[in-house]
XYZ file of C-alpha atoms in Angstrom:
306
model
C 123.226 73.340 106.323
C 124.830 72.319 109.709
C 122.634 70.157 112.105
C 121.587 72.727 114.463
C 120.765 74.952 111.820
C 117.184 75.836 111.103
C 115.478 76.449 107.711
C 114.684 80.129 107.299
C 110.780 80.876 107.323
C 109.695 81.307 104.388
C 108.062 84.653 103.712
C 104.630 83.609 101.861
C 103.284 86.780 102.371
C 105.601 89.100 100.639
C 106.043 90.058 97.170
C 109.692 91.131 96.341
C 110.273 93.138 93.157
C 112.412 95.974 91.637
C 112.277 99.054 90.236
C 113.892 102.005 87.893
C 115.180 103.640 90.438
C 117.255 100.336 91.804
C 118.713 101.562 87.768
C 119.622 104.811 88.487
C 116.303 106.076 87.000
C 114.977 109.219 88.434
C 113.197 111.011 85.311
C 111.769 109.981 81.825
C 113.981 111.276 79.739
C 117.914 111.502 80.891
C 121.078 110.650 79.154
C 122.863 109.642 82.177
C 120.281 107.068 82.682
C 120.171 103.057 81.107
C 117.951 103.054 78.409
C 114.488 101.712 79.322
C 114.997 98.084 77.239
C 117.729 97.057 79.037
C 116.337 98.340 82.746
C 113.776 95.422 81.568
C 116.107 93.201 80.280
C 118.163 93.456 83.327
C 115.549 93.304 86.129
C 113.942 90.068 84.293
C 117.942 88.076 84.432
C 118.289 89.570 87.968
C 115.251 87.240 89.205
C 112.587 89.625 89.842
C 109.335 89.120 88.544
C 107.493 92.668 89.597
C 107.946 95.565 88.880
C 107.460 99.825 89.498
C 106.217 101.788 86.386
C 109.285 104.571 87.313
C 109.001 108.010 86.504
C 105.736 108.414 84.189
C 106.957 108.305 80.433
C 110.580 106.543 80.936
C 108.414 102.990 80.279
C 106.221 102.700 77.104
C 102.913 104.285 78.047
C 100.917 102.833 75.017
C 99.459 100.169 77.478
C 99.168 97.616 74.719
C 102.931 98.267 74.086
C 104.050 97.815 77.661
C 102.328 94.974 78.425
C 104.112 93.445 75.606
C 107.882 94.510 76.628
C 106.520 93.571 80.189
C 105.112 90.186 79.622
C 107.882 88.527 77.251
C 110.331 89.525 79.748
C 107.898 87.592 82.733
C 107.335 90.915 84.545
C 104.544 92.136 86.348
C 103.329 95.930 87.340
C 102.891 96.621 91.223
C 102.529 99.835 90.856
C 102.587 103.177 89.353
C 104.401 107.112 90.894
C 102.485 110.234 91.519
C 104.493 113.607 93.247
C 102.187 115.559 94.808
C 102.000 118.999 96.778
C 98.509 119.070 98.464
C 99.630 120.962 101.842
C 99.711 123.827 99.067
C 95.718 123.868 99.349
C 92.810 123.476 96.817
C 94.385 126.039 94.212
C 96.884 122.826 93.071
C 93.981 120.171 92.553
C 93.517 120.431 89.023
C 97.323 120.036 88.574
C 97.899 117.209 90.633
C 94.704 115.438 89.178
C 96.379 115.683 85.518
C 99.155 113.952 86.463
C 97.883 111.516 88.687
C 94.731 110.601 86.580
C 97.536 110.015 83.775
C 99.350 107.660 85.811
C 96.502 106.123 86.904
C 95.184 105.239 83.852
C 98.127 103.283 83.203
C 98.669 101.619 86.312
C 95.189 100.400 86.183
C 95.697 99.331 82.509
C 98.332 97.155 83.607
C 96.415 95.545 86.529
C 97.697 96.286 89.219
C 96.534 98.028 92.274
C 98.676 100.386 93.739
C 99.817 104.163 93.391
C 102.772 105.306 95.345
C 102.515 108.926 96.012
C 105.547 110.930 97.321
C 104.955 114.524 98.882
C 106.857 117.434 97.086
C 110.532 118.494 97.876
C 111.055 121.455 100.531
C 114.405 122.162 99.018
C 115.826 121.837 95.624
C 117.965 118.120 95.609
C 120.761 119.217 93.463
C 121.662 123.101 94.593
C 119.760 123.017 98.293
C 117.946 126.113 97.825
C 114.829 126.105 100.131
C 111.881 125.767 97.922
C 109.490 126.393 100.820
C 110.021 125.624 105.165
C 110.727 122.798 105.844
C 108.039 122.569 108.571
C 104.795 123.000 107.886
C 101.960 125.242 109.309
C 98.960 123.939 110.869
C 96.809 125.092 108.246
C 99.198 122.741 105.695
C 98.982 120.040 107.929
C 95.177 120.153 107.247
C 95.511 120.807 103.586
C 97.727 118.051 103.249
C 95.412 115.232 105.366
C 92.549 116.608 103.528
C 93.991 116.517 100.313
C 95.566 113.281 100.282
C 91.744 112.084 101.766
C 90.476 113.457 98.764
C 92.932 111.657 96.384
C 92.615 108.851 97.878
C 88.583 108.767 97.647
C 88.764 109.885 93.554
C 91.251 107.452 93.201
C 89.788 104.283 94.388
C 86.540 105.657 92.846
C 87.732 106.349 89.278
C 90.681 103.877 88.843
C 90.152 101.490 91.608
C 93.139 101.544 93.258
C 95.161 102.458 96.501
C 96.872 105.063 97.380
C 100.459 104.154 99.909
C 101.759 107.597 100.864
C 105.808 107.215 100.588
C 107.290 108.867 103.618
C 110.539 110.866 101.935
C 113.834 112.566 102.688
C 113.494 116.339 102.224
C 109.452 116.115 102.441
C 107.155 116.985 104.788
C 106.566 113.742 106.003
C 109.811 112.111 106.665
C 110.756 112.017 110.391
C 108.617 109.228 113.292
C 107.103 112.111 114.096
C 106.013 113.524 111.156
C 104.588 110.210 109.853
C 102.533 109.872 113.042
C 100.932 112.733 112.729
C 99.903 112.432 108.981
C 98.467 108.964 110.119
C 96.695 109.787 112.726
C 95.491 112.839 110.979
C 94.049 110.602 107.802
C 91.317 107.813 106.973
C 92.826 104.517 107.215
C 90.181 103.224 104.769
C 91.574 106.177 102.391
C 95.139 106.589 102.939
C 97.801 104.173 103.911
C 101.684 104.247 103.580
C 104.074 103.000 101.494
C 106.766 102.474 104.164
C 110.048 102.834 102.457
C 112.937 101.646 104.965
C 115.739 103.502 103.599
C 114.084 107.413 103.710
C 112.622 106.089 107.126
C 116.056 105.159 108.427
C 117.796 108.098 106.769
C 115.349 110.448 108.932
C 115.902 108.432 111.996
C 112.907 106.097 112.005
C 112.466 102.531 113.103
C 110.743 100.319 110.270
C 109.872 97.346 112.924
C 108.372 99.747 115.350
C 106.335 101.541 112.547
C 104.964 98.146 111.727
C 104.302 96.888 114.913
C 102.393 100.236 115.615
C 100.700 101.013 112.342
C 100.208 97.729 110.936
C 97.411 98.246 109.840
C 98.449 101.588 107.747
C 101.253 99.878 105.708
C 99.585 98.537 102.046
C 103.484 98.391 100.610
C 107.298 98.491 101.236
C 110.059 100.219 99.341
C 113.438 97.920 100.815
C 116.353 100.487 100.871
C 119.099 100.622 103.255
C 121.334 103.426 104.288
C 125.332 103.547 105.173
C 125.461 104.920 108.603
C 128.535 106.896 108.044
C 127.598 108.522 105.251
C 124.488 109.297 106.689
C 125.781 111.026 109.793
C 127.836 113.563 107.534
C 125.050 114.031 105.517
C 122.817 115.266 109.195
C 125.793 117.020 110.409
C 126.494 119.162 107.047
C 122.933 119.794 105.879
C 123.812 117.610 103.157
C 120.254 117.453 100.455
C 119.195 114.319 99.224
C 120.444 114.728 95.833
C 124.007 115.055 96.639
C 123.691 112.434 99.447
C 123.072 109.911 96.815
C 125.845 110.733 94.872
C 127.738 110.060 98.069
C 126.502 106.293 98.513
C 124.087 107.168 101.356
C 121.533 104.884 99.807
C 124.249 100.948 100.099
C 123.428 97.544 98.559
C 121.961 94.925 101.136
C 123.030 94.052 104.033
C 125.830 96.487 104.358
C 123.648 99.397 105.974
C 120.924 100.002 108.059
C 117.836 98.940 108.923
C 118.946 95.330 108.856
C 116.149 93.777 106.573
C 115.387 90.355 107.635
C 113.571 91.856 111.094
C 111.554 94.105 108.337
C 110.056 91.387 106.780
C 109.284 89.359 109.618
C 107.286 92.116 110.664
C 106.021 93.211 107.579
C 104.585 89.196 107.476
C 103.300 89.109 110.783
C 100.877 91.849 109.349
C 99.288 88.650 108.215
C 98.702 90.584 104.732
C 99.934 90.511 101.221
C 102.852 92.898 100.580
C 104.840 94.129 97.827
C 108.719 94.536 98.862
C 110.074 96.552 96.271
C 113.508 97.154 96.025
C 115.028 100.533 95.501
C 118.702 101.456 96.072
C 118.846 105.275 94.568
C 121.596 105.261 92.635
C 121.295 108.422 90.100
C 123.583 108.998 88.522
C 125.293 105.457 88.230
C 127.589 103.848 85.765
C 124.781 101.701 83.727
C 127.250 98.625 84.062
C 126.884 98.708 87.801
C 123.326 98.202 88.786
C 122.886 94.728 87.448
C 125.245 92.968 89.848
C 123.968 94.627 92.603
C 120.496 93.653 91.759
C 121.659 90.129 91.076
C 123.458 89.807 94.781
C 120.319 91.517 96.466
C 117.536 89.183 94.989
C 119.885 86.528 96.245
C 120.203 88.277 99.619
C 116.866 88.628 100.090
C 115.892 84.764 99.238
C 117.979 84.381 102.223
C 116.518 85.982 103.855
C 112.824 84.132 102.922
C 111.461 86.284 100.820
């Protein structure tokens, strides 16, 4: 370090980890993915110690079992995954309680706090076919708030956790303001977000300002950074999410946008404790190249304090 150089604050408040998906892991059960040993193996070398449960049923879901694999290796669970289509109205309760009661029991079983739920697809990622509009109607917008209320509430009450709401590429909530108006539409002492900076910057949001407005809405961060070039042919040709990733759209750290270190300076002016987990989508990847770009971004990101 030169003379005039000062030490980079460190980031006390912010939990970095990784996650399948920073593998190339999008389902449970997929022979273009890295078997679910060495995803363990590999996050432990890389120099994370927590970790995303994935798509339910690629880990172990014997809880006994997992918490074995998971504690050998050092690792800790921040969180479990839950897809959800609530602006679809009380007729698809039942269904999304099954599921999410399912990962909920073993995210709680692994002690930790947090369920990330993501908002269904409006169009199919791998052929684009519209599933549904892509905008919704006002009487979704109320199904959704209310429905994601009501998650929220069974949630906390039956598994004692959180719910973080992950604003998503090809969702219903995705653009600045999209995610304002599911905020301001929802319980704060029910519903919060799980701001993840790569879908908010590949819909044209601004992670520092989201922060710095809705501090108090943001329980947990997904760090994901998009190439800018890739992402402008992706808005010009209609390009879905699926085959965007295959392009690269989704780039290691610090080679894309949002630059990260402003992030989580903002994210730890919240004055709260944060997970930061880190999520480059990558499917489908070569299962020899995640591990060095894990590596390099854990180093990046020590950097960069955290």
């Amino acid at each position: 370090m030169t003379a005039d150089a000062s030490p980079v604050p460190a980031l006390d408040r912010i939990r970095v980890g990784s996650a399948p998906d920073s593998w190339g892991v999008w389902f449970p059960d997929d022979d273009q993915q890295v078997p679910w040993r060495r995803f363990l193996d590999e996050v432990a070398e890389a120099g994370y110690e927590w970790i995303e449960l994935g798509p339910y049923g690629y880990l172990p879901t014997d809880p006994a079992r997992l918490a074995e694999e998971t504690g050998r290796r050092g690792l800790t669970v921040s969180a479990g995954t839950v897809f959800t289509s609530l602006h679809r109205g009380p007729e698809v309760w039942d269904a999304t309680w099954e599921h999410v009661s399912q990962v909920a029991e073993l995210t709680r079983a692994m002690n930790a706090k947090h369920l990330v739920v993501i908002p269904s697809f409006w169009r199919d990622d791998k052929t684009a076919e519209l599933i549904e509009p892509p905008t919704l109607t006002a009487e979704q917008w109320r199904h959704l708030s209310t429905g994601m209320e009501r998650l929220g509430r069974e949630v906390r009450e039956r598994f004692g956790l959180d719910i973080v709401v992950h604003p998503h590429a090809d969702t219903h909530i995705d653009t600045e303001e999209n995610v304002a108006r599911f905020l301001d539409a929802t319980d704060s002492g029910l519903v919060n977000l799980c701001l993840d900076t790569g879908h908010y910057a590949y819909c044209g949001g601004d992670s520092v300002k989201l922060i710095e407005t809705y501090g108090e809405r943001i329980g947990y961060l997904h760090l994901k950074q998009v190439d800018p070039e890739i992402l402008a042919d992706v808005v010009e040709n209609g390009v879905p999410f699926g085959p965007a990733v295959q392009r690269g759209v989704m780039c290691e750290p610090p080679g894309g946008v949002p630059e990260l270190g402003p992030v989580l300076t903002a994210a730890q002016n919240l004055a709260v404790d944060l997970f930061a987990i880190v999520e480059q989508d990558m499917y489908p990847c070569p299962p020899d190249q995640p591990f060095p770009i894990a590596e390099r971004t854990r180093r990046f990101l020590r950097s960069c304090g955290a």
